[in-house]
Amino acid sequence: MSKILVVDDVKSELEIICRILQDAGLDVIRAGDGEEAIAMIRKTLPALVVLDVVMPRMNGFEVIRELRGDRATAKLPVVFCTHKNTEIDKAWGTDLGADAYVSKPFEPQQLVHIVQRLLSV
């Protein structure tokens, strides 16, 4: 089964997103910030990353920039799941290479559908 890495510095939000994806039958691993995410991606190479934007040490935009700059992770699907929901934020995320952008709060089925669609591509 494909592993999904969920990255969020807010523990309650991290747990909610993980539970939603696990309840949909997905195998989930987690990271609490961008630096931890990069280390986990290099170690486990998940099938997809669900990534918050606003985090300490390394924000989500910095994480995706690093992923897209590395041949090993350049095509790794990334879904931003964040409270940053202005059109500029969404455009910035897309320009950096995000495959999808989900604004919090969200409908659980919306996130599940996007993740499943990206896994099947």
Coordinates of C-alpha atoms in Angstrom, one line a residue:
M1 CA 0.0 0.0 0.0
S2 CA 1.2 3.5 -0.8
K3 CA 2.3 5.7 2.1
I4 CA 0.9 9.2 2.4
L5 CA 3.0 11.8 4.4
V6 CA 0.9 14.3 6.2
V7 CA 2.8 17.4 7.4
D8 CA 1.3 19.9 9.8
D9 CA 2.7 21.7 12.9
V10 CA -0.7 21.9 14.7
K11 CA -1.1 18.5 16.3
S12 CA -4.9 18.5 16.4
E13 CA -5.1 19.3 12.7
L14 CA -2.4 16.7 11.9
E15 CA -4.4 14.1 13.8
I16 CA -7.7 15.0 12.0
I17 CA -6.2 14.8 8.5
C18 CA -4.4 11.5 9.3
R19 CA -7.7 10.0 10.7
I20 CA -9.6 11.1 7.6
L21 CA -7.1 9.5 5.3
Q22 CA -6.8 6.4 7.4
D23 CA -10.5 5.9 7.6
A24 CA -10.4 6.0 3.8
G25 CA -8.1 3.0 3.9
L26 CA -4.8 4.9 3.2
D27 CA -1.5 4.2 4.9
V28 CA -0.4 7.5 6.6
I29 CA 2.9 8.7 8.1
R30 CA 3.3 12.1 9.7
A31 CA 5.7 15.0 10.2
G32 CA 5.4 18.1 12.4
D33 CA 7.2 20.6 10.3
G34 CA 8.9 21.1 6.9
E35 CA 12.4 20.0 8.0
E36 CA 11.1 16.8 9.5
A37 CA 9.0 16.3 6.3
I38 CA 12.1 16.6 4.0
A39 CA 14.0 14.0 6.2
M40 CA 11.1 11.6 6.1
I41 CA 10.6 12.0 2.3
R42 CA 14.3 11.2 1.7
K43 CA 14.0 8.2 4.0
T44 CA 10.7 6.7 3.0
L45 CA 9.8 8.3 -0.4
P46 CA 6.0 8.4 0.1
A47 CA 3.6 8.2 -2.8
L48 CA 2.1 11.6 -1.9
V49 CA 2.5 14.5 0.5
V50 CA -0.3 16.5 2.2
L51 CA 1.4 19.7 3.2
D52 CA 0.5 22.6 5.4
V53 CA 2.0 26.0 4.4
V54 CA 2.5 27.9 7.7
M55 CA 5.0 26.0 9.8
P56 CA 8.1 26.8 11.9
R57 CA 11.6 26.1 10.6
M58 CA 10.6 25.4 7.0
N59 CA 7.2 26.4 5.6
G60 CA 5.3 24.4 2.9
F61 CA 6.3 26.7 0.1
E62 CA 10.0 26.1 1.0
V63 CA 9.4 22.3 1.2
I64 CA 7.8 22.1 -2.3
R65 CA 10.6 24.3 -3.8
E66 CA 13.1 21.8 -2.4
L67 CA 11.1 18.8 -3.6
R68 CA 10.7 20.2 -7.1
G69 CA 14.5 21.0 -7.3
D70 CA 15.5 17.4 -6.6
R71 CA 15.2 14.8 -9.4
A72 CA 14.2 12.1 -6.9
T73 CA 11.2 14.0 -5.7
A74 CA 10.4 16.4 -8.6
K75 CA 7.3 14.5 -9.6
L76 CA 6.1 13.6 -6.1
P77 CA 2.4 14.6 -5.8
V78 CA 1.9 17.4 -3.3
V79 CA -1.5 18.6 -1.9
F80 CA -1.4 21.8 0.1
C81 CA -3.9 21.7 2.9
T82 CA -3.8 25.0 4.7
H83 CA -5.6 28.0 6.2
K84 CA -3.8 30.2 3.7
N85 CA -6.7 30.5 1.3
T86 CA -6.4 33.7 -0.7
E87 CA -6.2 33.5 -4.5
I88 CA -2.6 34.7 -4.3
D89 CA -1.7 31.9 -1.9
K90 CA -3.4 29.4 -4.3
A91 CA -1.6 30.8 -7.3
W92 CA 1.7 30.8 -5.5
G93 CA 1.2 27.1 -4.5
T94 CA 0.3 26.1 -8.1
D95 CA 3.2 28.1 -9.5
L96 CA 5.5 26.2 -7.1
G97 CA 4.2 22.9 -8.4
A98 CA 1.4 21.8 -6.1
D99 CA -0.9 19.2 -7.7
A100 CA -3.9 20.4 -5.6
Y101 CA -4.7 23.1 -3.0
V102 CA -7.3 22.5 -0.3
S103 CA -8.3 25.3 2.0
K104 CA -9.1 24.6 5.7
P105 CA -11.7 24.0 6.8
F106 CA -12.5 21.4 4.2
E107 CA -15.0 18.6 3.6
P108 CA -13.2 15.3 4.5
Q109 CA -14.5 13.6 1.3
Q110 CA -13.0 16.5 -0.8
L111 CA -9.5 15.7 0.5
V112 CA -9.9 11.9 0.2
H113 CA -11.1 12.3 -3.4
I114 CA -8.2 14.5 -4.4
V115 CA -5.6 12.1 -2.7
Q116 CA -7.2 9.0 -4.3
R117 CA -7.3 10.8 -7.7
L118 CA -3.6 11.7 -7.6
L119 CA -2.6 8.3 -6.4
S120 CA -4.3 6.7 -9.4
V121 CA -2.6 8.9 -12.0

